XYZ file of C-alpha atoms in Angstrom:
179
model
C 0.000 0.000 0.000
C 0.968 3.602 -0.413
C 2.243 5.079 2.868
C 0.881 8.403 1.645
C -2.615 6.946 2.007
C -1.743 5.593 5.460
C -0.581 9.040 6.598
C -3.819 10.654 5.463
C -5.777 7.800 7.073
C -4.464 8.873 10.509
C -6.343 12.159 10.111
C -9.692 10.767 11.375
C -8.259 8.070 13.643
C -7.920 8.397 17.417
C -4.119 8.525 17.525
C -2.640 7.363 20.832
C -0.202 9.995 22.074
C 1.561 10.821 25.314
C 0.695 14.272 26.639
C 4.087 15.843 25.867
C 3.778 14.633 22.262
C 0.166 15.778 21.990
C 0.993 19.249 23.293
C 3.898 19.594 20.837
C 1.696 19.174 17.742
C 1.938 22.013 15.264
C -1.076 23.754 13.803
C -1.566 24.421 10.122
C -1.379 28.111 9.227
C -4.051 27.420 6.579
C -7.705 26.663 7.329
C -8.731 23.080 6.670
C -11.234 22.304 3.915
C -13.377 20.177 6.254
C -13.943 22.969 8.838
C -11.726 21.305 11.465
C -8.501 22.756 12.774
C -5.531 20.882 11.325
C -2.740 19.737 13.607
C 0.392 17.911 12.542
C 2.940 15.527 14.034
C 6.086 15.383 11.869
C 4.025 16.576 8.899
C 1.269 13.972 9.383
C -2.233 15.463 9.854
C -3.911 14.475 13.130
C -7.422 15.513 14.128
C -8.379 13.015 16.859
C -6.408 11.679 19.816
C -6.580 9.253 22.708
C -4.793 9.732 26.011
C -4.821 8.004 29.395
C -3.958 9.553 32.734
C -5.053 10.849 36.102
C -7.667 13.587 36.243
C -5.985 16.500 38.012
C -8.412 19.358 37.377
C -12.215 19.471 37.203
C -14.153 22.684 36.538
C -17.879 22.281 35.816
C -19.827 25.190 34.334
C -23.352 23.861 34.916
C -25.277 23.113 31.692
C -22.427 24.562 29.585
C -19.238 22.509 29.781
C -16.864 20.496 31.930
C -13.234 21.502 31.713
C -10.708 19.005 33.073
C -7.073 17.969 32.729
C -5.521 14.539 32.242
C -1.957 14.009 33.521
C -0.079 11.002 32.129
C 3.198 11.813 33.882
C 4.684 13.602 30.850
C 2.353 16.657 30.880
C -1.265 17.682 31.492
C -3.733 17.654 28.594
C -6.537 20.245 28.797
C -9.924 18.738 27.889
C -13.416 20.166 27.393
C -16.679 18.220 27.386
C -19.613 20.249 26.040
C -22.898 19.953 27.972
C -24.962 22.678 26.293
C -27.366 20.627 24.134
C -29.890 19.692 26.873
C -32.694 21.911 25.562
C -31.990 21.498 21.862
C -34.973 20.789 19.587
C -32.756 18.200 17.855
C -33.230 14.670 19.205
C -29.676 13.776 18.187
C -28.247 16.728 20.127
C -30.317 15.878 23.228
C -29.059 12.295 23.058
C -25.493 13.577 22.666
C -26.082 15.742 25.768
C -27.323 12.735 27.762
C -24.189 10.808 26.817
C -21.967 13.805 27.651
C -23.707 14.158 31.044
C -22.918 10.485 31.774
C -19.270 11.067 30.813
C -19.151 14.193 33.020
C -20.361 12.150 35.999
C -17.410 9.771 35.498
C -14.799 12.541 35.572
C -13.607 12.715 39.189
C -10.366 14.109 40.592
C -7.797 11.340 41.016
C -9.540 8.879 38.687
C -7.556 7.314 35.856
C -9.408 7.903 32.595
C -9.062 7.086 28.907
C -10.135 10.188 26.962
C -10.801 10.387 23.245
C -11.660 13.432 21.246
C -11.004 15.993 18.550
C -8.105 18.404 18.738
C -9.013 22.074 18.981
C -7.503 25.330 20.141
C -8.981 27.769 22.656
C -7.296 31.081 23.478
C -4.094 29.851 21.868
C -3.962 26.614 23.869
C -4.359 23.164 22.376
C -7.154 21.131 23.971
C -9.110 17.942 23.410
C -12.817 18.401 22.700
C -13.987 15.169 24.315
C -16.098 12.608 22.472
C -15.877 9.853 25.096
C -14.458 9.065 28.517
C -13.860 5.664 30.105
C -12.620 5.156 33.648
C -9.741 2.692 33.757
C -9.973 0.215 36.610
C -6.891 -1.896 35.793
C -3.769 -0.960 37.764
C -1.621 -1.118 34.604
C -3.779 0.994 32.254
C -1.428 3.976 32.263
C 1.741 1.957 31.668
C 0.069 -0.095 28.902
C -1.041 3.140 27.223
C 2.480 4.543 27.542
C 3.963 1.393 25.978
C 1.355 1.505 23.178
C 2.299 5.132 22.481
C 6.019 4.334 22.363
C 5.545 1.335 20.069
C 3.119 3.184 17.764
C 5.469 6.168 17.538
C 8.447 3.935 16.801
C 6.757 1.519 14.379
C 4.031 3.613 12.783
C 3.868 7.369 13.324
C 7.599 8.076 12.991
C 8.055 6.092 9.768
C 5.217 7.673 7.783
C 6.318 10.342 5.333
C 4.417 13.623 5.108
C 1.389 13.289 2.796
C 3.000 15.648 0.249
C 5.911 13.327 -0.487
C 6.331 9.635 -1.077
C 9.234 7.487 -0.041
C 9.230 3.696 0.193
C 8.184 2.374 3.623
C 10.945 1.615 6.086
C 10.983 -1.590 8.112
C 9.842 -1.201 11.752
C 12.576 -0.605 14.286
C 13.445 -3.629 16.439
C 12.290 -3.674 20.054
C 14.993 -3.140 22.668
C 16.275 -6.342 24.276
C 14.590 -7.257 27.589
C 16.579 -6.447 30.704
């Protein structure tokens, strides 16, 4: 397959990233054609992310939004969960609000959560506009996520060329020997 296609395919995929990597994404100086803000990692467009960490901030603006932060040990990721569709005439928006309200109830200080969402920028700061939240109950969830991020970066994200150029795919890097 063409790695160019694979790079573009990451655009609407929830890309697993550590917080320091997520916060270092660059933003396109040009508006995107699909009305979403375009962010890039090494020239690869990324619009959706997944992160896992401890909830370290929770600020609820009743019936408007829940702002919270997820700390994975490398940095804190600002997140926003919109709650303002409760009185919408649209059935789909009311259902989305009900789901968001359930997610908001899960977000508690000190809980370990898996957060997925769309990248956005607010007042110059990158944030995740949350689409779903799951509380992780396993004691190893954070370390497994960290290992997934390292392996994906090494074997997938770092070997993809920017969509504007094509080079033959490189073989994945070998895993380090066990200690």
